[in-house]
């Protein structure tokens, strides 16, 4: 085609005979596929190959399009599932935080109860010791009074 353009751009193109010469030279360069009678080359095989190639390309495009739609649908479903999981995760995190706070409160309450129990046991032991001391004192006083009354009784008989 560059050769044709070069030949057509010269002064020789003014004559019809020289145009035939140009076409013949071009035909020789193309391997004899064109005749001087300007016959059309056979393109049926080329057309059929192009048609098959276009059909195959369309089939591949359709498959890729289906794959892309399927991937988009799956991506949308995964996105929805991810949002649900994030919501569930947030609720679980809130529940764990609430239970952690409650556990901290119950632990503090348990420690306070242990401290109160220790204080109550110590107070009870002090009270018990005081009761024993008071009982011993009362017993000794009563024993001394009984002895004195016995002694008076004995002296009153004598």
PDB file of C-alpha atoms in Angstrom:
ATOM      1  CA  UNK A   1       0.000   0.000   0.000  1.00  0.00           C
ATOM      2  CA  UNK A   2       2.905   2.327   0.634  1.00  0.00           C
ATOM      3  CA  UNK A   3       4.209   1.449  -2.795  1.00  0.00           C
ATOM      4  CA  UNK A   4       0.792   2.221  -4.302  1.00  0.00           C
ATOM      5  CA  UNK A   5       0.718   5.542  -2.517  1.00  0.00           C
ATOM      6  CA  UNK A   6       4.184   6.346  -3.805  1.00  0.00           C
ATOM      7  CA  UNK A   7       3.254   5.445  -7.362  1.00  0.00           C
ATOM      8  CA  UNK A   8      -0.025   7.369  -7.289  1.00  0.00           C
ATOM      9  CA  UNK A   9       1.707  10.421  -6.012  1.00  0.00           C
ATOM     10  CA  UNK A  10       3.876  10.693  -9.163  1.00  0.00           C
ATOM     11  CA  UNK A  11       3.156  12.347 -12.500  1.00  0.00           C
ATOM     12  CA  UNK A  12       2.745   8.959 -14.166  1.00  0.00           C
ATOM     13  CA  UNK A  13      -0.760   8.571 -12.767  1.00  0.00           C
ATOM     14  CA  UNK A  14      -2.195  10.913 -15.330  1.00  0.00           C
ATOM     15  CA  UNK A  15      -2.548   8.196 -17.932  1.00  0.00           C
ATOM     16  CA  UNK A  16      -4.869   5.203 -17.713  1.00  0.00           C
ATOM     17  CA  UNK A  17      -2.217   2.925 -19.138  1.00  0.00           C
ATOM     18  CA  UNK A  18       0.207   3.884 -16.446  1.00  0.00           C
ATOM     19  CA  UNK A  19      -2.523   3.174 -13.869  1.00  0.00           C
ATOM     20  CA  UNK A  20      -2.755  -0.343 -15.256  1.00  0.00           C
ATOM     21  CA  UNK A  21       0.999  -0.666 -14.926  1.00  0.00           C
ATOM     22  CA  UNK A  22       0.793   0.428 -11.300  1.00  0.00           C
ATOM     23  CA  UNK A  23      -1.926  -2.128 -10.568  1.00  0.00           C
ATOM     24  CA  UNK A  24       0.103  -4.852 -12.278  1.00  0.00           C
ATOM     25  CA  UNK A  25       3.186  -3.950 -10.202  1.00  0.00           C
ATOM     26  CA  UNK A  26       1.116  -4.014  -7.053  1.00  0.00           C
ATOM     27  CA  UNK A  27      -0.342  -7.383  -8.061  1.00  0.00           C
ATOM     28  CA  UNK A  28       3.150  -8.761  -8.547  1.00  0.00           C
ATOM     29  CA  UNK A  29       4.142  -7.520  -5.098  1.00  0.00           C
ATOM     30  CA  UNK A  30       1.065  -9.095  -3.491  1.00  0.00           C
ATOM     31  CA  UNK A  31       1.799 -12.455  -5.061  1.00  0.00           C
ATOM     32  CA  UNK A  32      -0.537 -12.387  -8.017  1.00  0.00           C
ATOM     33  CA  UNK A  33      -3.804 -12.304  -6.120  1.00  0.00           C
ATOM     34  CA  UNK A  34      -5.203  -9.446  -8.145  1.00  0.00           C
ATOM     35  CA  UNK A  35      -5.750  -9.558 -11.891  1.00  0.00           C
ATOM     36  CA  UNK A  36      -5.666  -6.655 -14.274  1.00  0.00           C
ATOM     37  CA  UNK A  37      -9.394  -7.064 -14.749  1.00  0.00           C
ATOM     38  CA  UNK A  38      -9.796  -5.864 -11.132  1.00  0.00           C
ATOM     39  CA  UNK A  39     -11.340  -9.120  -9.994  1.00  0.00           C
ATOM     40  CA  UNK A  40     -12.224  -9.412  -6.358  1.00  0.00           C
ATOM     41  CA  UNK A  41     -10.001 -11.734  -4.371  1.00  0.00           C
ATOM     42  CA  UNK A  42     -11.680 -14.674  -2.660  1.00  0.00           C
ATOM     43  CA  UNK A  43     -12.407 -13.642   0.910  1.00  0.00           C
ATOM     44  CA  UNK A  44     -14.892 -16.343   1.854  1.00  0.00           C
ATOM     45  CA  UNK A  45     -12.298 -18.277   3.867  1.00  0.00           C
ATOM     46  CA  UNK A  46     -11.060 -15.124   5.527  1.00  0.00           C
ATOM     47  CA  UNK A  47     -14.599 -13.983   6.270  1.00  0.00           C
ATOM     48  CA  UNK A  48     -15.504 -17.361   7.735  1.00  0.00           C
ATOM     49  CA  UNK A  49     -12.361 -17.367   9.909  1.00  0.00           C
ATOM     50  CA  UNK A  50     -13.147 -13.851  11.113  1.00  0.00           C
ATOM     51  CA  UNK A  51     -16.776 -14.817  11.774  1.00  0.00           C
ATOM     52  CA  UNK A  52     -15.687 -17.866  13.801  1.00  0.00           C
ATOM     53  CA  UNK A  53     -13.122 -15.795  15.657  1.00  0.00           C
ATOM     54  CA  UNK A  54     -15.731 -13.132  16.426  1.00  0.00           C
ATOM     55  CA  UNK A  55     -18.187 -15.813  17.594  1.00  0.00           C
ATOM     56  CA  UNK A  56     -15.538 -17.348  19.832  1.00  0.00           C
ATOM     57  CA  UNK A  57     -14.626 -13.919  21.215  1.00  0.00           C
ATOM     58  CA  UNK A  58     -18.315 -13.199  21.881  1.00  0.00           C
ATOM     59  CA  UNK A  59     -18.697 -16.556  23.653  1.00  0.00           C
ATOM     60  CA  UNK A  60     -15.636 -15.817  25.816  1.00  0.00           C
ATOM     61  CA  UNK A  61     -16.968 -12.323  26.557  1.00  0.00           C
ATOM     62  CA  UNK A  62     -20.341 -13.793  27.544  1.00  0.00           C
ATOM     63  CA  UNK A  63     -18.621 -16.307  29.826  1.00  0.00           C
ATOM     64  CA  UNK A  64     -16.484 -13.583  31.366  1.00  0.00           C
ATOM     65  CA  UNK A  65     -19.560 -11.399  31.778  1.00  0.00           C
ATOM     66  CA  UNK A  66     -21.378 -14.246  33.579  1.00  0.00           C
ATOM     67  CA  UNK A  67     -18.299 -14.834  35.735  1.00  0.00           C
ATOM     68  CA  UNK A  68     -18.129 -11.125  36.596  1.00  0.00           C
ATOM     69  CA  UNK A  69     -21.860 -11.032  37.467  1.00  0.00           C
ATOM     70  CA  UNK A  70     -21.492 -14.185  39.568  1.00  0.00           C
ATOM     71  CA  UNK A  71     -18.430 -12.718  41.317  1.00  0.00           C
ATOM     72  CA  UNK A  72     -20.326  -9.456  41.923  1.00  0.00           C
ATOM     73  CA  UNK A  73     -23.279 -11.381  43.392  1.00  0.00           C
ATOM     74  CA  UNK A  74     -20.952 -13.429  45.589  1.00  0.00           C
ATOM     75  CA  UNK A  75     -19.114 -10.264  46.609  1.00  0.00           C
ATOM     76  CA  UNK A  76     -22.413  -8.622  47.533  1.00  0.00           C
ATOM     77  CA  UNK A  77     -23.417 -11.688  49.557  1.00  0.00           C
ATOM     78  CA  UNK A  78     -20.030 -11.738  51.272  1.00  0.00           C
ATOM     79  CA  UNK A  79     -20.379  -8.028  52.041  1.00  0.00           C
ATOM     80  CA  UNK A  80     -23.811  -8.627  53.554  1.00  0.00           C
ATOM     81  CA  UNK A  81     -22.486 -11.540  55.604  1.00  0.00           C
ATOM     82  CA  UNK A  82     -19.534  -9.429  56.745  1.00  0.00           C
ATOM     83  CA  UNK A  83     -21.855  -6.633  57.900  1.00  0.00           C
ATOM     84  CA  UNK A  84     -23.983  -9.156  59.816  1.00  0.00           C
ATOM     85  CA  UNK A  85     -20.869 -10.636  61.413  1.00  0.00           C
ATOM     86  CA  UNK A  86     -19.638  -7.173  62.357  1.00  0.00           C
ATOM     87  CA  UNK A  87     -22.993  -6.459  64.016  1.00  0.00           C
ATOM     88  CA  UNK A  88     -22.874  -9.776  65.860  1.00  0.00           C
ATOM     89  CA  UNK A  89     -19.271  -9.123  66.870  1.00  0.00           C
ATOM     90  CA  UNK A  90     -20.236  -5.688  68.225  1.00  0.00           C
ATOM     91  CA  UNK A  91     -23.097  -7.181  70.238  1.00  0.00           C
ATOM     92  CA  UNK A  92     -20.831  -9.922  71.601  1.00  0.00           C
ATOM     93  CA  UNK A  93     -18.177  -7.358  72.513  1.00  0.00           C
ATOM     94  CA  UNK A  94     -20.795  -5.270  74.340  1.00  0.00           C
ATOM     95  CA  UNK A  95     -22.001  -8.387  76.181  1.00  0.00           C
ATOM     96  CA  UNK A  96     -18.441  -9.339  77.158  1.00  0.00           C
ATOM     97  CA  UNK A  97     -17.815  -5.802  78.445  1.00  0.00           C
ATOM     98  CA  UNK A  98     -21.077  -5.859  80.405  1.00  0.00           C
ATOM     99  CA  UNK A  99     -20.263  -9.252  81.918  1.00  0.00           C
ATOM    100  CA  UNK A 100     -16.707  -8.126  82.702  1.00  0.00           C
ATOM    101  CA  UNK A 101     -18.078  -5.104  84.572  1.00  0.00           C
ATOM    102  CA  UNK A 102     -20.590  -7.318  86.390  1.00  0.00           C
ATOM    103  CA  UNK A 103     -17.844  -9.799  87.268  1.00  0.00           C
ATOM    104  CA  UNK A 104     -15.705  -6.947  88.631  1.00  0.00           C
ATOM    105  CA  UNK A 105     -18.637  -5.737  90.727  1.00  0.00           C
ATOM    106  CA  UNK A 106     -19.361  -9.251  92.041  1.00  0.00           C
ATOM    107  CA  UNK A 107     -15.670  -9.775  92.840  1.00  0.00           C
ATOM    108  CA  UNK A 108     -15.581  -6.512  94.810  1.00  0.00           C
ATOM    109  CA  UNK A 109     -18.768  -7.502  96.598  1.00  0.00           C
ATOM    110  CA  UNK A 110     -17.304 -10.931  97.413  1.00  0.00           C
ATOM    111  CA  UNK A 111     -14.122  -9.349  98.798  1.00  0.00           C
ATOM    112  CA  UNK A 112     -16.231  -6.971 100.892  1.00  0.00           C
ATOM    113  CA  UNK A 113     -18.313  -9.921 102.152  1.00  0.00           C
ATOM    114  CA  UNK A 114     -15.139 -11.820 103.099  1.00  0.00           C
ATOM    115  CA  UNK A 115     -13.861  -8.745 104.971  1.00  0.00           C
ATOM    116  CA  UNK A 116     -17.226  -8.306 106.737  1.00  0.00           C
ATOM    117  CA  UNK A 117     -17.287 -12.010 107.652  1.00  0.00           C
ATOM    118  CA  UNK A 118     -13.758 -11.798 109.087  1.00  0.00           C
ATOM    119  CA  UNK A 119     -14.775  -8.746 111.143  1.00  0.00           C
ATOM    120  CA  UNK A 120     -17.963 -10.495 112.343  1.00  0.00           C
ATOM    121  CA  UNK A 121     -16.008 -13.639 113.306  1.00  0.00           C
ATOM    122  CA  UNK A 122     -13.453 -11.530 115.221  1.00  0.00           C
ATOM    123  CA  UNK A 123     -16.266  -9.651 117.002  1.00  0.00           C
ATOM    124  CA  UNK A 124     -17.992 -12.953 117.835  1.00  0.00           C
ATOM    125  CA  UNK A 125     -14.748 -14.390 119.222  1.00  0.00           C
ATOM    126  CA  UNK A 126     -14.265 -11.257 121.378  1.00  0.00           C
ATOM    127  CA  UNK A 127     -17.872 -11.483 122.546  1.00  0.00           C
ATOM    128  CA  UNK A 128     -17.498 -15.180 123.275  1.00  0.00           C
ATOM    129  CA  UNK A 129     -14.337 -14.499 125.295  1.00  0.00           C
ATOM    130  CA  UNK A 130     -16.161 -11.717 127.146  1.00  0.00           C
ATOM    131  CA  UNK A 131     -19.113 -14.067 127.888  1.00  0.00           C
ATOM    132  CA  UNK A 132     -16.732 -16.701 129.178  1.00  0.00           C
ATOM    133  CA  UNK A 133     -14.995 -14.104 131.342  1.00  0.00           C
ATOM    134  CA  UNK A 134     -18.305 -12.752 132.630  1.00  0.00           C
ATOM    135  CA  UNK A 135     -19.544 -16.293 133.289  1.00  0.00           C
ATOM    136  CA  UNK A 136     -16.352 -17.136 135.167  1.00  0.00           C
ATOM    137  CA  UNK A 137     -16.603 -13.923 137.189  1.00  0.00           C
ATOM    138  CA  UNK A 138     -20.269 -14.566 137.896  1.00  0.00           C
ATOM    139  CA  UNK A 139     -19.492 -18.143 138.899  1.00  0.00           C
ATOM    140  CA  UNK A 140     -16.674 -16.991 141.209  1.00  0.00           C
ATOM    141  CA  UNK A 141     -18.882 -14.303 142.758  1.00  0.00           C
ATOM    142  CA  UNK A 142     -21.722 -16.777 143.238  1.00  0.00           C
ATOM    143  CA  UNK A 143     -19.317 -19.367 144.631  1.00  0.00           C
ATOM    144  CA  UNK A 144     -17.920 -16.786 147.065  1.00  0.00           C
ATOM    145  CA  UNK A 145     -21.409 -15.739 148.115  1.00  0.00           C
ATOM    146  CA  UNK A 146     -22.442 -19.355 148.558  1.00  0.00           C
ATOM    147  CA  UNK A 147     -19.352 -20.000 150.657  1.00  0.00           C
ATOM    148  CA  UNK A 148     -20.050 -16.989 152.794  1.00  0.00           C
ATOM    149  CA  UNK A 149     -23.661 -18.032 153.231  1.00  0.00           C
ATOM    150  CA  UNK A 150     -22.478 -21.522 154.115  1.00  0.00           C
ATOM    151  CA  UNK A 151     -20.010 -20.125 156.544  1.00  0.00           C
ATOM    152  CA  UNK A 152     -22.722 -18.027 158.214  1.00  0.00           C
ATOM    153  CA  UNK A 153     -24.944 -20.999 158.373  1.00  0.00           C
ATOM    154  CA  UNK A 154     -22.215 -22.991 159.997  1.00  0.00           C
ATOM    155  CA  UNK A 155     -21.492 -20.268 162.533  1.00  0.00           C
ATOM    156  CA  UNK A 156     -25.152 -19.837 163.287  1.00  0.00           C
ATOM    157  CA  UNK A 157     -25.371 -23.487 164.339  1.00  0.00           C
ATOM    158  CA  UNK A 158     -22.438 -23.380 166.506  1.00  0.00           C
TER     159      UNK A 158
END
